[in-house]
Short mmCIF file of C-alpha atoms in Angstrom, two decimals:
data_model
loop_
_atom_site.label_atom_id
_atom_site.label_comp_id
_atom_site.label_asym_id
_atom_site.label_seq_id
_atom_site.Cartn_x
_atom_site.Cartn_y
_atom_site.Cartn_z
CA UNK A 1 -32.11 14.60 5.80
CA UNK A 2 -28.33 14.58 5.31
CA UNK A 3 -27.25 15.21 1.74
CA UNK A 4 -23.87 15.31 0.04
CA UNK A 5 -24.23 19.08 -0.34
CA UNK A 6 -24.20 19.66 3.43
CA UNK A 7 -21.96 16.69 4.19
CA UNK A 8 -19.27 17.01 1.51
CA UNK A 9 -17.11 14.04 0.68
CA UNK A 10 -13.53 14.28 1.87
CA UNK A 11 -10.63 13.04 -0.21
CA UNK A 12 -8.51 9.91 -0.28
CA UNK A 13 -5.29 10.08 -2.30
CA UNK A 14 -3.90 6.73 -3.37
CA UNK A 15 -0.75 5.62 -5.15
CA UNK A 16 -1.26 2.20 -6.71
CA UNK A 17 -5.04 2.34 -7.11
CA UNK A 18 -4.91 0.49 -10.44
CA UNK A 19 -2.96 -2.47 -9.06
CA UNK A 20 -4.22 -5.91 -8.13
CA UNK A 21 -4.87 -4.81 -4.54
CA UNK A 22 -5.49 -1.17 -5.30
CA UNK A 23 -8.63 -1.63 -7.36
CA UNK A 24 -10.38 -3.29 -4.44
CA UNK A 25 -9.20 -0.59 -2.06
CA UNK A 26 -10.36 2.15 -4.43
CA UNK A 27 -13.87 0.75 -4.66
CA UNK A 28 -14.15 0.36 -0.91
CA UNK A 29 -12.90 3.90 -0.23
CA UNK A 30 -15.57 5.31 -2.53
CA UNK A 31 -18.21 3.10 -0.91
CA UNK A 32 -17.06 4.49 2.44
CA UNK A 33 -18.05 7.98 1.34
CA UNK A 34 -14.76 9.41 0.10
CA UNK A 35 -13.74 10.90 -3.20
CA UNK A 36 -10.58 9.32 -4.60
CA UNK A 37 -7.60 10.85 -6.35
CA UNK A 38 -5.76 7.94 -7.95
CA UNK A 39 -2.06 8.47 -8.67
CA UNK A 40 -0.01 6.41 -11.09
CA UNK A 41 2.12 6.33 -14.22
CA UNK A 42 -0.31 4.78 -16.71
CA UNK A 43 -2.95 7.25 -17.84
CA UNK A 44 -4.78 4.49 -19.69
CA UNK A 45 -5.25 2.43 -16.52
CA UNK A 46 -6.06 5.49 -14.42
CA UNK A 47 -8.66 6.69 -16.90
CA UNK A 48 -10.30 3.27 -16.94
CA UNK A 49 -10.51 3.31 -13.15
CA UNK A 50 -11.92 6.84 -13.05
CA UNK A 51 -14.65 5.87 -15.50
CA UNK A 52 -15.94 3.31 -13.00
CA UNK A 53 -17.18 6.00 -10.58
CA UNK A 54 -18.00 9.72 -10.62
CA UNK A 55 -16.14 9.93 -7.31
CA UNK A 56 -12.78 8.89 -8.79
CA UNK A 57 -10.38 11.21 -10.59
CA UNK A 58 -6.73 10.75 -11.40
CA UNK A 59 -3.29 12.30 -11.56
CA UNK A 60 -0.44 10.98 -13.72
CA UNK A 61 2.78 11.04 -11.70
CA UNK A 62 5.83 8.85 -11.11
CA UNK A 63 6.11 8.45 -7.33
CA UNK A 64 9.76 7.43 -7.68
CA UNK A 65 10.59 11.00 -8.75
CA UNK A 66 10.60 14.12 -6.57
CA UNK A 67 8.66 15.96 -9.28
CA UNK A 68 5.61 13.92 -8.27
CA UNK A 69 5.25 15.98 -5.08
CA UNK A 70 4.21 19.15 -6.88
CA UNK A 71 2.22 17.27 -9.52
CA UNK A 72 0.08 15.54 -6.91
CA UNK A 73 -0.24 18.66 -4.76
CA UNK A 74 -1.75 20.56 -7.68
CA UNK A 75 -4.63 18.05 -7.79
CA UNK A 76 -5.42 18.11 -4.07
CA UNK A 77 -8.10 20.71 -3.37
CA UNK A 78 -9.78 19.67 -0.12
CA UNK A 79 -9.28 17.87 3.17
CA UNK A 80 -7.39 14.60 2.82
CA UNK A 81 -8.89 12.03 5.13
CA UNK A 82 -6.53 9.27 4.04
CA UNK A 83 -3.40 8.99 1.89
CA UNK A 84 -2.61 5.42 0.84
CA UNK A 85 0.70 4.27 -0.63
CA UNK A 86 0.42 0.91 -2.37
CA UNK A 87 2.84 0.80 -5.32
CA UNK A 88 4.33 -2.31 -6.80
CA UNK A 89 8.10 -2.82 -6.79
CA UNK A 90 10.37 -4.78 -9.15
CA UNK A 91 10.90 -8.48 -8.45
CA UNK A 92 14.65 -9.19 -8.28
CA UNK A 93 14.63 -12.79 -7.07
CA UNK A 94 16.48 -13.94 -3.97
CA UNK A 95 19.09 -12.10 -1.98
CA UNK A 96 21.99 -14.09 -3.47
CA UNK A 97 21.26 -12.92 -7.02
CA UNK A 98 19.35 -9.65 -6.52
CA UNK A 99 20.81 -6.57 -8.17
CA UNK A 100 21.82 -3.90 -5.63
CA UNK A 101 20.49 -1.29 -8.07
CA UNK A 102 17.04 -2.91 -8.20
CA UNK A 103 17.08 -3.25 -4.41
CA UNK A 104 17.73 0.47 -4.13
CA UNK A 105 14.97 1.23 -6.62
CA UNK A 106 12.51 -0.76 -4.53
CA UNK A 107 13.37 1.19 -1.39
CA UNK A 108 13.05 4.45 -3.32
CA UNK A 109 9.58 3.50 -4.55
CA UNK A 110 8.32 2.20 -1.21
CA UNK A 111 9.91 4.45 1.41
CA UNK A 112 10.85 7.41 -0.77
CA UNK A 113 7.48 7.29 -2.48
CA UNK A 114 5.61 7.35 0.83
CA UNK A 115 7.56 10.42 1.89
CA UNK A 116 6.77 12.14 -1.42
CA UNK A 117 3.06 11.33 -1.06
CA UNK A 118 3.04 12.74 2.46
CA UNK A 119 4.68 15.98 1.33
CA UNK A 120 2.20 16.33 -1.53
CA UNK A 121 -0.83 16.15 0.78
CA UNK A 122 0.63 17.61 3.99
CA UNK A 123 -1.10 20.98 3.80
CA UNK A 124 -4.50 19.27 3.52
CA UNK A 125 -4.11 16.91 6.48
CA UNK A 126 -6.24 17.56 9.56
CA UNK A 127 -6.71 15.97 12.96
CA UNK A 128 -7.90 12.43 12.30
CA UNK A 129 -6.29 12.14 8.87
CA UNK A 130 -4.52 8.84 8.15
CA UNK A 131 -1.31 8.03 6.34
CA UNK A 132 -1.45 4.39 5.30
CA UNK A 133 1.34 2.41 3.67
CA UNK A 134 0.86 -1.08 2.29
CA UNK A 135 3.90 -3.11 3.28
CA UNK A 136 3.98 -6.86 3.47
CA UNK A 137 4.71 -10.08 5.27
CA UNK A 138 8.28 -10.35 3.99
CA UNK A 139 9.20 -7.08 5.70
CA UNK A 140 8.73 -8.88 9.04
CA UNK A 141 9.56 -12.48 8.11
CA UNK A 142 12.57 -12.43 5.77
CA UNK A 143 13.02 -15.16 3.20
CA UNK A 144 15.87 -16.03 0.86
CA UNK A 145 13.76 -15.63 -2.29
CA UNK A 146 12.03 -12.21 -2.04
CA UNK A 147 14.78 -9.63 -1.62
CA UNK A 148 13.05 -6.47 -2.85
CA UNK A 149 9.80 -7.14 -0.99
CA UNK A 150 11.65 -7.88 2.24
CA UNK A 151 14.09 -4.98 2.27
CA UNK A 152 11.73 -2.33 0.89
CA UNK A 153 8.89 -3.24 3.24
CA UNK A 154 11.21 -3.30 6.25
CA UNK A 155 12.34 0.23 5.39
CA UNK A 156 8.73 1.30 4.93
CA UNK A 157 7.79 -0.05 8.36
CA UNK A 158 10.46 2.08 10.01
CA UNK A 159 9.42 5.16 8.04
CA UNK A 160 5.79 4.87 9.15
CA UNK A 161 6.87 4.71 12.79
CA UNK A 162 8.92 7.88 12.28
CA UNK A 163 5.97 9.66 10.65
CA UNK A 164 3.73 8.58 13.51
CA UNK A 165 5.98 10.28 16.05
CA UNK A 166 6.53 13.34 13.86
CA UNK A 167 2.81 13.96 13.25
CA UNK A 168 1.28 12.83 16.52
CA UNK A 169 0.99 16.34 17.96
CA UNK A 170 -1.17 17.28 14.97
CA UNK A 171 -3.50 14.34 15.48
CA UNK A 172 -2.47 12.79 12.16
CA UNK A 173 -1.78 9.07 12.45
CA UNK A 174 0.47 6.82 10.38
CA UNK A 175 -0.20 3.13 9.83
CA UNK A 176 1.31 0.15 8.05
CA UNK A 177 -0.92 -2.55 6.60
CA UNK A 178 1.07 -5.74 6.06
CA UNK A 179 -0.77 -8.30 3.93
CA UNK A 180 0.45 -11.40 2.43
CA UNK A 181 1.42 -13.11 0.66
CA UNK A 182 -1.67 -11.91 -1.22
CA UNK A 183 -3.21 -13.69 -4.19
CA UNK A 184 -1.89 -11.35 -6.88
CA UNK A 185 0.21 -11.39 -10.04
CA UNK A 186 3.16 -10.24 -7.95
CA UNK A 187 2.97 -13.37 -5.80
CA UNK A 188 2.96 -15.50 -8.94
CA UNK A 189 6.04 -13.64 -10.22
CA UNK A 190 7.87 -14.35 -6.95
CA UNK A 191 6.82 -18.00 -7.12
CA UNK A 192 7.98 -18.29 -10.73
CA UNK A 193 11.40 -16.84 -9.89
CA UNK A 194 11.81 -19.20 -6.95
CA UNK A 195 10.61 -22.18 -8.98
CA UNK A 196 13.12 -21.50 -11.75
CA UNK A 197 15.93 -21.39 -9.23
CA UNK A 198 14.89 -24.72 -7.68
CA UNK A 199 13.90 -26.53 -10.86
CA UNK A 200 10.26 -27.07 -9.86
CA UNK A 201 6.96 -25.71 -11.14
CA UNK A 202 5.45 -22.46 -9.84
CA UNK A 203 2.45 -24.43 -8.56
CA UNK A 204 4.73 -26.36 -6.21
CA UNK A 205 6.06 -23.12 -4.75
CA UNK A 206 2.59 -21.59 -4.46
CA UNK A 207 1.33 -24.63 -2.58
CA UNK A 208 4.30 -24.46 -0.20
CA UNK A 209 3.59 -20.79 0.51
CA UNK A 210 -0.08 -21.55 1.07
CA UNK A 211 0.80 -24.21 3.63
CA UNK A 212 2.84 -21.67 5.61
CA UNK A 213 -0.43 -20.02 6.65
CA UNK A 214 -2.16 -21.24 9.82
CA UNK A 215 -5.38 -21.48 7.80
CA UNK A 216 -3.63 -22.64 4.59
CA UNK A 217 -4.75 -19.60 2.64
CA UNK A 218 -3.48 -16.56 0.81
CA UNK A 219 -4.72 -13.14 1.88
CA UNK A 220 -7.35 -11.82 -0.53
CA UNK A 221 -7.40 -8.30 -2.02
CA UNK A 222 -10.87 -7.80 -0.53
CA UNK A 223 -9.44 -8.45 2.92
CA UNK A 224 -6.71 -5.87 2.40
CA UNK A 225 -9.31 -3.29 1.33
CA UNK A 226 -11.32 -4.05 4.48
CA UNK A 227 -8.23 -3.58 6.67
CA UNK A 228 -7.34 -0.23 5.13
CA UNK A 229 -10.85 1.18 5.38
CA UNK A 230 -11.06 -0.01 8.98
CA UNK A 231 -8.57 2.76 9.73
CA UNK A 232 -11.11 5.42 8.72
CA UNK A 233 -12.91 4.93 12.03
CA UNK A 234 -12.14 7.56 14.71
CA UNK A 235 -11.32 4.68 17.07
CA UNK A 236 -8.32 3.84 14.87
CA UNK A 237 -6.44 6.66 16.61
CA UNK A 238 -5.51 3.93 19.08
CA UNK A 239 -3.58 2.18 16.29
CA UNK A 240 -1.25 5.12 15.63
CA UNK A 241 2.13 3.89 14.43
CA UNK A 242 1.05 0.27 14.44
CA UNK A 243 1.26 -2.45 11.81
CA UNK A 244 -1.95 -4.24 10.90
CA UNK A 245 -0.98 -7.81 10.07
CA UNK A 246 -3.18 -9.32 7.36
CA UNK A 247 -1.05 -12.40 6.73
CA UNK A 248 -3.59 -15.19 7.32
CA UNK A 249 -1.66 -16.40 10.35
CA UNK A 250 1.90 -16.65 9.00
CA UNK A 251 4.02 -14.83 11.56
CA UNK A 252 5.84 -16.86 14.18
CA UNK A 253 7.50 -13.97 15.99
CA UNK A 254 6.13 -12.05 18.97
CA UNK A 255 4.51 -9.57 19.00
#
């Protein structure tokens, strides 16, 4: 019989585990046989998440600051099978009115934060470990009304390709998961900002976005969790450096 004592659980480290998408990912990672170190700024939310499972612990750190590297590293004590970066970023409206400062902050959180997470766990990565960043649809299909999501996720996509090439010799793979728009509070915030600009209700905007999907649907958090945990399989080596599109059939471009 195989027991946990002779088949110890490896570690997943996740930024954004208390978010609308992150909670679903956290539960699925634990169900997949991993322990989880959840990283975030709100100790109250992190503590609540950790109380949901004996396999979840937490670390309070601000991933937008370089100090988070050492803080996270001090909590990592075993092999990291997967490091997931899924933070939220500020909503600044469309490109015509977005603050350059907020745009820069979004890139710092998304791309800079991913680099900080990598450096925090680097010494515990082994062949077959995964670096996974949650990007988004707007990083590939720009729109006039989601400046921070578009620019920050485009930068993140490039960064993950760079990490893939830099770590390939070690057998560590880097991946981007690009959902969306997903049915979350963030989507509603984007819709509200767009609606105010156009003088319509948020429901009108949400329905328009829904119709942009080939199946007229938003991506669900459960589907994002499935996509991320799919990368735990050894066969996912073949997806090194790739972007997993979970957009419910929205992209028009090839590939």
